[in-house]
Amino acid sequence: MSPTTPTVEMHPQRWGDPAAATDLPATALGLVELAFGLQDRPAVTDATPPGSALDATLLDGLRELVGAEHVLTDDETRTLRTRGKSTTDLLRARAGDLTDAPDAVVRPDGHDEVAAVLAWASEYRVAVVPFGGGTSVTGGLAARRDGFAGVVSLDLVRMKRLLAVDEVSMTATLEPGLRGPEAEALLAGHGLTLGHYPQSFEHASIGGFAATRSSGQSSAGYGRFDAMVVALTAATPTGPLVLGSSPANAAGPDLRQLLLGSEGAFGVITSVTVRVRRTPAVTTYEGWRWSSFDAGSDAMRTLAQAGLLPTVIRLSDESETAINLADPASIGGTEDPGCLMITGYEGTASQVDSRRAAVSAVLAGLGGAPLGTEPGEKWSHGRFGAPYLRDAMLDHGVLVETVETATFWSHRQRLYADVKAALQAALGEGSLVLCHVSHVYETGCSLYFTVAARQVEDPVAQWQAAKAAASDAMIAAGATITHHHAVGTDHKPWFALEIGEVGVRVLRAVKAELDPAGILNPGVLIP
């Protein structure tokens, strides 16, 4: 079974559905003017990619493998498969820089065709970049070209089937090209849900969720995507990997973890079997106010360690709360908005009622003030809209980008302070640094920072300097370089520090064994 709705292509210089792009509303434009001043709109340059480096003989070989109509070399398709959607990716695209465009876009259908393309690429030394939804924000789609005859984008858009449903074991097997909404629609036909909702949900793919070890906004209730995967199949240049024969085992190290988070550098995931749940009968969201970020964070830790987490829980710091709640009519007022926490509950009516009552009792007892359902519903309705707002801010000369990390509870305050200070120092006076706790565990949490600053003459260099400062602060604090955005090319120097010299050698050895010609996403992930 596969979805019948066509995939919406994201704009090459913007996020998401081109039809959904909007300018800043008047109230938000007023806030931008107040914070950064209004600037002339930065110039946007339309460009065409360099000509394909693959000669006719190589292209003919590809056509024999997947069909001539599934090997595309036109400028428009190649442009749409150039890089991901980080702010620096968008800034380069807006400046007309398409140097990372693939030489061809290849669309295989099924494991065997993927394996055939990898064998062809290994023989002729052509780099292969697996492409799911194109939502990478860490340079995960910008393969190294040096030393290769060319670069092809392995577009998995034809692999969109729900292959199997096991309602006894509560698992489903999905192909990697399914986008988030497509997978949920297919599962809904069986009364099931995956429940994985990262901010990229509308455009990211099942294969991308697995290859980047994605975490969603409902992970407190459903778990991270890697925890949902019970089995997978992958094509590698040296043969297939078929992993996951039981719900748990002691049969050596879990080799599924070699592919989960591997970003296409070890193989191409061609199917995943995931744990699914019944479609919830009731869904509700609400808001809570906390006097400080520390107080709200301590409340989250208490819930996590008591085993009382709701399906959704997130907490904005004072700055993010003030921005999110800002209203021109209230600017200059004296009321302190504190810190906003969003909680959400899904399940049967009785499950939601009992969990909500238990959580609410703990939060109220710790000093939280209930705000009712309006803040939660507002967040729910706008939960996938922030990247569109980023585009609109870029249109007005405001640099907007995010970084995220994770640490243990005992290190949270230091990590928060150090990363925030590093970003503010790097971006200078007038910059905004906002933060929220995006995911929580018994032992720690993830911190997600959003920054805004007036663009300078070279905004790419401006952000790279700030990103480096924040990354240095994360490693110095003993935290991870990424909780859910993956490594890509952007995080590699700090990833090497995080895992150490032996860890780097292990990854290089795995790469050499599974991909001896080095054609899979070269330059990505492996330090």
Coordinates of C-alpha atoms in Angstrom, one line a residue:
M1 CA 0.0 0.0 0.0
S2 CA 1.4 3.4 -0.9
P3 CA 0.0 7.0 -0.6
T4 CA -1.8 8.5 -3.5
T5 CA -1.2 12.2 -2.7
P6 CA 1.8 13.7 -4.5
T7 CA 4.8 15.0 -2.6
V8 CA 5.0 18.7 -2.3
E9 CA 8.5 19.9 -3.3
M10 CA 10.1 22.5 -1.0
H11 CA 11.2 25.7 -2.5
P12 CA 15.0 25.6 -3.3
Q13 CA 15.6 28.9 -1.3
R14 CA 13.0 28.5 1.4
W15 CA 11.4 26.0 3.8
G16 CA 8.4 23.9 3.1
D17 CA 5.4 24.2 0.9
P18 CA 5.9 27.3 -1.4
A19 CA 2.1 28.0 -1.1
A20 CA 2.4 28.3 2.6
A21 CA 5.1 31.0 2.5
T22 CA 4.0 34.3 4.0
D23 CA 5.5 37.6 5.0
L24 CA 5.7 38.8 8.6
P25 CA 2.4 40.1 9.9
A26 CA 2.3 43.8 10.8
T27 CA 2.6 43.1 14.6
A28 CA 5.7 40.9 14.1
L29 CA 7.2 43.4 11.7
G30 CA 6.9 46.0 14.4
L31 CA 8.8 43.8 16.8
V32 CA 11.5 43.2 14.2
E33 CA 11.8 46.9 13.6
L34 CA 12.0 47.5 17.4
A35 CA 14.7 44.8 18.0
F36 CA 16.8 45.0 14.8
G37 CA 15.7 48.0 12.7
L38 CA 14.2 47.6 9.3
Q39 CA 16.7 46.9 6.5
D40 CA 16.6 46.7 2.8
R41 CA 15.6 43.2 1.7
P42 CA 18.7 41.1 0.9
A43 CA 19.1 40.4 -2.7
V44 CA 18.0 36.9 -3.9
T45 CA 19.7 35.5 -6.9
D46 CA 18.2 32.8 -9.1
A47 CA 20.8 30.6 -10.7
T48 CA 21.3 27.3 -12.5
P49 CA 23.6 24.5 -11.3
P50 CA 26.8 23.7 -13.0
G51 CA 26.6 21.2 -15.9
S52 CA 26.5 17.5 -15.1
A53 CA 29.9 15.9 -14.7
L54 CA 28.6 12.5 -15.7
D55 CA 29.2 11.5 -19.2
A56 CA 26.6 9.8 -21.5
T57 CA 28.1 6.3 -20.9
L58 CA 27.7 6.6 -17.1
L59 CA 24.2 8.0 -17.4
D60 CA 23.2 5.2 -19.8
G61 CA 24.4 2.6 -17.2
L62 CA 22.2 4.2 -14.6
R63 CA 19.2 4.2 -16.9
E64 CA 19.6 0.5 -17.5
L65 CA 19.3 -0.1 -13.7
V66 CA 16.3 2.0 -12.8
G67 CA 14.7 3.1 -16.1
A68 CA 15.4 6.1 -18.2
E69 CA 12.5 8.1 -16.8
H70 CA 14.0 7.8 -13.3
V71 CA 17.4 9.3 -14.1
L72 CA 16.9 13.1 -14.1
T73 CA 19.6 15.6 -15.1
D74 CA 17.5 18.7 -15.7
D75 CA 18.5 21.9 -13.8
E76 CA 15.2 22.2 -11.9
T77 CA 15.3 18.7 -10.4
R78 CA 19.0 19.0 -9.6
T79 CA 18.5 22.4 -7.9
L80 CA 15.7 20.9 -5.7
R81 CA 18.2 18.2 -4.5
T82 CA 20.9 20.7 -3.6
R83 CA 21.8 20.7 0.1
G84 CA 19.3 20.8 3.0
K85 CA 17.5 23.6 4.9
S86 CA 19.8 25.0 7.4
T87 CA 20.0 28.8 7.5
T88 CA 23.5 28.7 5.8
D89 CA 22.0 26.3 3.1
L90 CA 19.3 28.8 2.4
L91 CA 21.6 31.8 2.4
R92 CA 23.9 30.1 -0.1
A93 CA 21.0 29.2 -2.3
R94 CA 19.6 32.8 -2.1
A95 CA 23.1 34.0 -3.2
G96 CA 22.9 31.8 -6.2
D97 CA 25.5 29.2 -5.0
L98 CA 24.5 25.8 -6.3
T99 CA 28.0 24.3 -6.3
D100 CA 26.8 21.3 -4.3
A101 CA 24.1 20.3 -6.9
P102 CA 24.2 16.6 -7.8
D103 CA 25.0 15.7 -11.4
A104 CA 21.9 13.5 -11.6
V105 CA 18.9 12.5 -9.5
V106 CA 18.3 8.8 -9.5
R107 CA 15.0 7.3 -8.3
P108 CA 15.2 3.6 -7.5
D109 CA 12.2 1.5 -6.6
G110 CA 13.0 -1.1 -4.0
H111 CA 16.0 -2.6 -2.2
D112 CA 17.3 -4.4 -5.3
E113 CA 17.5 -1.3 -7.4
V114 CA 19.1 0.6 -4.6
A115 CA 21.7 -2.1 -4.3
A116 CA 22.3 -2.1 -8.0
V117 CA 22.9 1.7 -8.0
L118 CA 25.4 1.3 -5.1
A119 CA 27.3 -1.4 -7.0
W120 CA 27.4 0.9 -10.1
A121 CA 28.6 3.8 -8.1
S122 CA 31.3 1.8 -6.4
E123 CA 32.6 0.5 -9.8
Y124 CA 32.7 3.9 -11.4
R125 CA 33.6 5.9 -8.2
V126 CA 30.5 8.1 -8.2
A127 CA 29.5 9.6 -4.9
V128 CA 25.9 8.8 -3.7
V129 CA 23.8 11.1 -1.4
P130 CA 20.7 9.4 -0.1
F131 CA 17.8 11.8 -0.2
G132 CA 14.6 11.5 1.8
G133 CA 12.8 14.7 2.6
G134 CA 15.7 17.2 2.2
T135 CA 15.2 18.7 5.7
S136 CA 18.8 18.3 7.0
V137 CA 20.0 21.3 9.0
T138 CA 23.6 20.2 9.6
G139 CA 25.1 19.9 6.1
G140 CA 24.1 16.2 5.8
L141 CA 23.3 16.5 2.0
A142 CA 26.5 18.3 1.0
A143 CA 28.8 15.4 -0.1
R144 CA 32.4 15.9 -0.9
R145 CA 33.0 15.9 -4.7
D146 CA 36.8 15.7 -4.8
G147 CA 38.1 12.4 -6.0
F148 CA 34.8 11.2 -7.5
A149 CA 33.6 11.1 -11.1
G150 CA 30.5 12.8 -10.1
V151 CA 27.7 13.0 -7.4
V152 CA 24.2 11.5 -7.7
S153 CA 21.3 12.2 -5.4
L154 CA 19.6 8.8 -4.6
D155 CA 16.1 10.1 -4.3
L156 CA 13.9 7.6 -2.4
V157 CA 10.6 9.2 -3.5
R158 CA 9.3 6.1 -5.3
M159 CA 9.8 3.9 -2.1
K160 CA 6.6 4.9 -0.3
R161 CA 4.9 1.7 0.7
L162 CA 3.4 0.4 3.9
L163 CA 4.9 -3.1 3.4
A164 CA 3.3 -4.9 6.4
V165 CA 1.2 -4.4 9.5
D166 CA 1.3 -6.9 12.5
E167 CA -1.5 -5.9 14.8
V168 CA -0.7 -8.8 17.1
S169 CA 2.9 -7.6 17.7
M170 CA 1.9 -3.9 17.1
T171 CA 4.5 -3.3 14.4
A172 CA 4.5 -1.9 10.9
T173 CA 7.1 -2.1 8.1
L174 CA 7.6 1.1 6.1
E175 CA 9.7 2.1 3.2
P176 CA 12.1 5.0 3.6
G177 CA 10.7 7.5 1.2
L178 CA 7.4 8.0 3.0
R179 CA 7.1 11.5 4.4
G180 CA 5.7 11.9 8.0
P181 CA 2.1 12.7 7.0
E182 CA 2.1 10.0 4.4
A183 CA 3.2 7.3 6.9
E184 CA 0.6 8.5 9.4
A185 CA -2.2 8.4 6.8
L186 CA -1.3 4.8 5.8
L187 CA -1.2 3.7 9.5
A188 CA -4.5 5.5 10.3
G189 CA -6.2 3.2 7.8
H190 CA -5.4 0.5 10.3
G191 CA -6.4 2.6 13.4
L192 CA -2.7 3.0 14.2
T193 CA -0.1 5.8 14.7
L194 CA 3.6 6.1 14.9
G195 CA 3.4 9.3 16.9
H196 CA 6.6 10.8 15.7
Y197 CA 6.3 14.5 15.2
P198 CA 9.6 16.5 14.8
Q199 CA 9.2 20.1 13.6
S200 CA 10.2 18.8 10.2
F201 CA 7.3 16.3 10.2
E202 CA 5.5 17.6 7.2
H203 CA 8.4 17.1 4.9
A204 CA 10.9 14.7 6.5
S205 CA 10.9 11.0 5.6
I206 CA 10.9 7.7 7.5
G207 CA 14.4 6.9 6.2
G208 CA 15.6 10.3 7.4
F209 CA 14.1 9.8 10.8
A210 CA 16.1 6.6 11.1
A211 CA 19.3 7.8 9.5
T212 CA 19.5 10.8 11.8
R213 CA 18.2 9.3 15.0
S214 CA 15.4 11.8 15.1
S215 CA 13.4 12.9 18.2
G216 CA 9.9 14.2 17.9
Q217 CA 7.8 16.7 19.9
S218 CA 5.8 13.8 21.4
S219 CA 8.9 11.7 22.3
A220 CA 8.1 12.0 26.0
G221 CA 5.1 9.7 25.3
Y222 CA 6.1 7.8 22.2
G223 CA 9.9 7.7 22.5
R224 CA 12.6 8.7 20.1
F225 CA 12.5 7.2 16.6
D226 CA 15.5 5.0 17.2
A227 CA 13.7 3.4 20.1
M228 CA 10.7 2.7 17.8
V229 CA 12.7 0.7 15.3
V230 CA 12.6 -3.0 16.0
A231 CA 14.1 -4.1 12.6
L232 CA 15.5 -2.7 9.5
T233 CA 17.0 -3.6 6.1
A234 CA 19.8 -1.7 4.4
A235 CA 21.7 -1.9 1.1
T236 CA 25.4 -1.4 1.4
P237 CA 28.1 -1.6 -1.4
T238 CA 29.3 -4.9 0.1
G239 CA 25.8 -6.6 0.5
P240 CA 22.6 -6.4 2.4
L241 CA 22.1 -5.9 6.2
V242 CA 18.9 -7.5 7.6
L243 CA 18.7 -6.7 11.3
G244 CA 16.2 -7.3 14.0
S245 CA 14.8 -10.8 14.6
S246 CA 13.2 -10.2 18.0
P247 CA 12.0 -7.5 20.4
A248 CA 15.2 -7.9 22.4
N249 CA 18.2 -10.1 22.4
A250 CA 21.7 -10.6 23.8
A251 CA 23.2 -11.6 20.5
G252 CA 26.2 -9.3 20.6
P253 CA 26.2 -5.6 20.0
D254 CA 23.0 -4.2 18.4
L255 CA 24.0 -3.7 14.8
R256 CA 20.9 -1.8 14.1
Q257 CA 22.6 1.1 15.8
L258 CA 25.2 1.2 13.1
L259 CA 22.5 2.3 10.6
L260 CA 20.4 4.4 13.0
G261 CA 22.2 7.7 13.0
S262 CA 24.6 6.8 10.2
E263 CA 23.3 9.5 7.8
G264 CA 23.7 7.4 4.7
A265 CA 27.4 6.9 5.3
F266 CA 27.3 3.2 5.9
G267 CA 24.4 2.1 3.8
V268 CA 20.9 3.0 2.5
I269 CA 18.0 2.0 4.7
T270 CA 15.4 0.4 2.5
S271 CA 12.8 -0.5 5.1
V272 CA 12.2 -0.2 8.8
T273 CA 9.9 -2.1 11.1
V274 CA 8.6 0.2 13.8
R275 CA 6.6 -0.1 17.0
V276 CA 3.1 1.4 16.5
R277 CA 0.3 2.4 18.9
R278 CA -3.5 2.7 18.6
T279 CA -4.7 6.0 17.3
P280 CA -5.5 8.1 20.4
A281 CA -9.2 8.8 21.0
V282 CA -8.4 12.0 23.0
T283 CA -5.7 14.6 22.5
T284 CA -5.4 17.7 24.7
Y285 CA -2.7 20.3 25.3
E286 CA -2.4 22.9 28.1
G287 CA -0.1 25.5 29.5
W288 CA 1.6 26.1 32.8
R289 CA 3.5 29.2 34.1
W290 CA 6.7 28.9 36.1
S291 CA 8.4 31.7 38.0
S292 CA 11.8 30.8 36.5
F293 CA 13.5 28.5 34.0
D294 CA 15.2 26.7 36.9
A295 CA 11.9 26.1 38.7
G296 CA 10.2 24.7 35.5
S297 CA 13.2 22.5 34.7
D298 CA 13.2 21.0 38.2
A299 CA 9.5 20.2 37.8
M300 CA 10.3 18.4 34.5
R301 CA 13.0 16.4 36.2
T302 CA 10.6 15.5 39.0
L303 CA 8.0 14.2 36.5
A304 CA 10.6 12.2 34.5
Q305 CA 12.1 10.6 37.6
A306 CA 8.6 9.7 38.9
G307 CA 7.6 8.1 35.7
L308 CA 4.8 10.6 35.2
L309 CA 5.7 12.3 31.9
P310 CA 2.9 13.4 29.7
T311 CA 3.0 12.7 25.9
V312 CA 4.3 16.2 25.2
I313 CA 6.3 18.4 27.6
R314 CA 8.5 21.4 26.8
L315 CA 9.5 24.5 28.7
S316 CA 10.5 27.9 27.3
D317 CA 13.0 30.2 29.2
E318 CA 12.1 33.7 30.1
S319 CA 13.3 35.2 26.9
E320 CA 11.5 32.7 24.6
T321 CA 8.3 33.0 26.7
A322 CA 8.4 36.8 26.4
I323 CA 8.9 36.7 22.6
N324 CA 6.2 34.0 22.1
L325 CA 3.7 35.9 24.2
A326 CA 4.7 39.4 23.0
D327 CA 1.8 41.6 22.1
P328 CA 2.3 45.2 21.0
A329 CA -0.4 46.2 23.4
S330 CA 1.5 44.8 26.3
I331 CA 5.0 45.9 25.5
G332 CA 6.3 48.0 28.3
G333 CA 3.9 46.5 30.8
T334 CA 5.1 45.3 34.2
E335 CA 3.6 41.9 34.3
D336 CA 6.2 39.1 34.3
P337 CA 5.2 36.3 32.0
G338 CA 7.6 33.9 33.7
C339 CA 8.3 30.7 31.8
L340 CA 5.7 28.8 29.7
M341 CA 5.5 25.0 29.9
I342 CA 3.4 23.1 27.4
T343 CA 2.0 19.7 28.3
G344 CA 0.0 17.3 26.1
Y345 CA -1.8 14.1 26.7
E346 CA -2.9 11.4 24.2
G347 CA -4.8 8.1 24.7
T348 CA -8.2 6.9 25.7
A349 CA -10.4 9.3 27.7
S350 CA -9.6 7.4 30.9
Q351 CA -5.9 7.3 30.2
V352 CA -5.8 11.1 29.5
D353 CA -7.9 12.0 32.5
S354 CA -5.8 9.9 35.0
R355 CA -2.4 10.9 33.6
R356 CA -3.4 14.6 33.4
A357 CA -4.7 14.6 37.0
A358 CA -1.5 13.0 38.3
V359 CA 0.8 15.3 36.4
S360 CA -1.2 18.4 37.3
A361 CA -1.1 17.5 41.0
V362 CA 2.7 17.3 40.9
L363 CA 3.1 20.5 38.9
A364 CA 0.7 22.5 41.1
G365 CA 2.5 21.1 44.2
L366 CA 5.8 22.4 42.9
G367 CA 4.6 25.9 42.3
G368 CA 3.3 25.8 38.7
A369 CA 0.3 27.9 37.8
P370 CA -2.2 26.3 35.3
L371 CA -3.0 28.5 32.3
G372 CA -5.7 26.3 30.8
T373 CA -5.8 24.8 27.3
E374 CA -5.5 28.0 25.2
P375 CA -1.6 28.2 25.3
G376 CA -1.3 24.5 24.5
E377 CA -3.8 24.6 21.7
K378 CA -2.0 27.7 20.2
W379 CA 1.3 25.8 20.3
S380 CA -0.2 22.7 18.8
H381 CA -1.7 24.7 15.8
G382 CA 1.6 26.4 15.1
R383 CA 4.0 23.7 16.0
F384 CA 5.3 23.2 12.4
G385 CA 5.3 26.9 11.4
A386 CA 8.6 28.2 12.9
P387 CA 10.7 27.5 9.8
Y388 CA 8.3 29.6 7.7
L389 CA 8.9 32.4 10.2
R390 CA 12.6 32.0 9.8
D391 CA 12.3 32.5 6.1
A392 CA 10.3 35.7 6.6
M393 CA 12.9 37.0 9.0
L394 CA 15.7 36.3 6.5
D395 CA 13.7 38.2 4.0
H396 CA 14.0 41.3 6.2
G397 CA 17.8 40.9 6.9
V398 CA 17.5 39.1 10.2
L399 CA 19.7 36.0 10.8
V400 CA 17.7 33.2 12.5
E401 CA 19.1 29.8 13.3
T402 CA 19.0 27.1 16.0
V403 CA 21.4 24.8 17.8
E404 CA 20.6 22.0 20.2
T405 CA 22.4 19.8 22.7
A406 CA 21.7 17.5 25.7
T407 CA 23.2 16.9 29.1
F408 CA 22.6 15.4 32.5
W409 CA 20.3 17.2 34.9
S410 CA 23.2 18.1 37.2
H411 CA 24.9 19.9 34.3
R412 CA 21.9 21.7 32.9
Q413 CA 22.4 25.1 34.4
R414 CA 26.0 25.3 33.4
L415 CA 25.3 24.2 29.9
Y416 CA 22.5 26.7 29.5
A417 CA 24.5 29.6 30.8
D418 CA 27.7 28.8 28.8
V419 CA 26.0 28.2 25.4
K420 CA 23.8 31.3 25.8
A421 CA 26.8 33.4 26.7
A422 CA 28.9 32.0 23.8
L423 CA 26.1 32.8 21.3
Q424 CA 25.6 36.3 22.7
A425 CA 29.3 37.1 22.6
A426 CA 29.7 35.8 19.1
L427 CA 26.6 37.6 17.6
G428 CA 27.1 40.8 19.5
E429 CA 25.0 43.5 21.0
G430 CA 21.3 43.4 20.0
S431 CA 21.2 39.7 19.3
L432 CA 18.5 37.5 20.9
V433 CA 19.2 34.1 22.3
L434 CA 16.1 32.1 23.3
C435 CA 16.0 28.5 24.7
H436 CA 13.6 25.8 25.6
V437 CA 13.9 22.3 27.1
S438 CA 12.7 20.2 24.2
H439 CA 13.0 16.6 25.5
V440 CA 13.4 15.1 28.9
Y441 CA 14.6 11.9 30.4
E442 CA 15.1 10.5 33.9
T443 CA 18.8 11.4 33.8
G444 CA 18.8 14.6 31.7
C445 CA 17.3 16.9 29.1
S446 CA 17.8 18.5 25.7
L447 CA 18.3 22.3 25.4
Y448 CA 17.2 23.9 22.1
F449 CA 18.5 27.4 21.4
T450 CA 17.1 29.9 18.8
V451 CA 19.1 33.0 17.9
A452 CA 18.2 36.1 16.0
A453 CA 20.6 38.9 15.0
R454 CA 20.9 41.6 12.4
Q455 CA 22.7 40.2 9.3
V456 CA 26.2 41.5 8.5
E457 CA 27.7 41.6 5.1
D458 CA 28.7 37.9 5.2
P459 CA 25.9 36.2 7.1
V460 CA 27.2 32.7 6.4
A461 CA 30.5 33.6 8.1
Q462 CA 28.6 35.4 10.9
W463 CA 26.6 32.2 11.7
Q464 CA 29.6 29.9 11.3
A465 CA 31.5 31.9 14.0
A466 CA 28.5 31.8 16.3
K467 CA 27.9 28.1 15.7
A468 CA 31.6 27.3 16.5
A469 CA 31.4 29.3 19.7
A470 CA 28.3 27.4 20.8
S471 CA 29.8 24.0 19.8
D472 CA 33.0 24.7 21.8
A473 CA 30.9 25.6 24.8
M474 CA 28.9 22.3 24.5
I475 CA 32.0 20.2 24.4
A476 CA 33.7 22.1 27.2
A477 CA 30.6 21.5 29.4
G478 CA 30.7 17.8 28.7
A479 CA 27.5 17.8 26.6
T480 CA 26.7 16.2 23.3
I481 CA 27.2 18.2 20.1
T482 CA 23.7 17.2 18.9
H483 CA 20.6 15.6 20.5
H484 CA 18.5 15.2 17.4
H485 CA 19.8 17.2 14.4
A486 CA 22.6 14.7 13.6
V487 CA 26.3 15.3 12.7
G488 CA 26.3 16.1 8.9
T489 CA 29.3 18.1 7.9
D490 CA 28.8 21.0 10.3
H491 CA 29.3 19.0 13.6
K492 CA 32.2 16.7 12.5
P493 CA 35.1 18.5 14.3
W494 CA 33.2 18.5 17.6
F495 CA 31.8 15.0 17.1
A496 CA 35.4 13.8 16.9
L497 CA 36.1 15.4 20.3
E498 CA 33.0 13.9 21.7
I499 CA 33.8 10.3 20.8
G500 CA 37.6 10.4 21.1
E501 CA 40.3 9.0 18.9
V502 CA 39.3 5.3 19.4
G503 CA 35.7 6.1 18.5
V504 CA 36.8 7.8 15.3
R505 CA 38.9 4.8 14.4
V506 CA 36.0 2.5 15.0
L507 CA 33.7 4.5 12.7
R508 CA 36.4 4.6 10.0
A509 CA 36.8 0.9 10.2
V510 CA 33.0 0.3 9.8
K511 CA 33.0 2.7 6.8
A512 CA 35.9 0.8 5.2
E513 CA 34.2 -2.5 5.7
L514 CA 30.7 -1.5 4.4
D515 CA 31.8 1.0 1.8
P516 CA 35.3 0.3 0.7
A517 CA 35.2 2.7 -2.2
G518 CA 33.9 5.5 0.0
I519 CA 31.0 6.4 -2.3
L520 CA 28.3 6.8 0.3
N521 CA 27.8 10.4 1.4
P522 CA 31.5 11.2 1.4
G523 CA 32.5 13.9 3.9
V524 CA 29.4 13.4 6.0
L525 CA 29.5 12.1 9.6
I526 CA 32.9 10.3 9.6
P527 CA 35.6 12.6 11.1

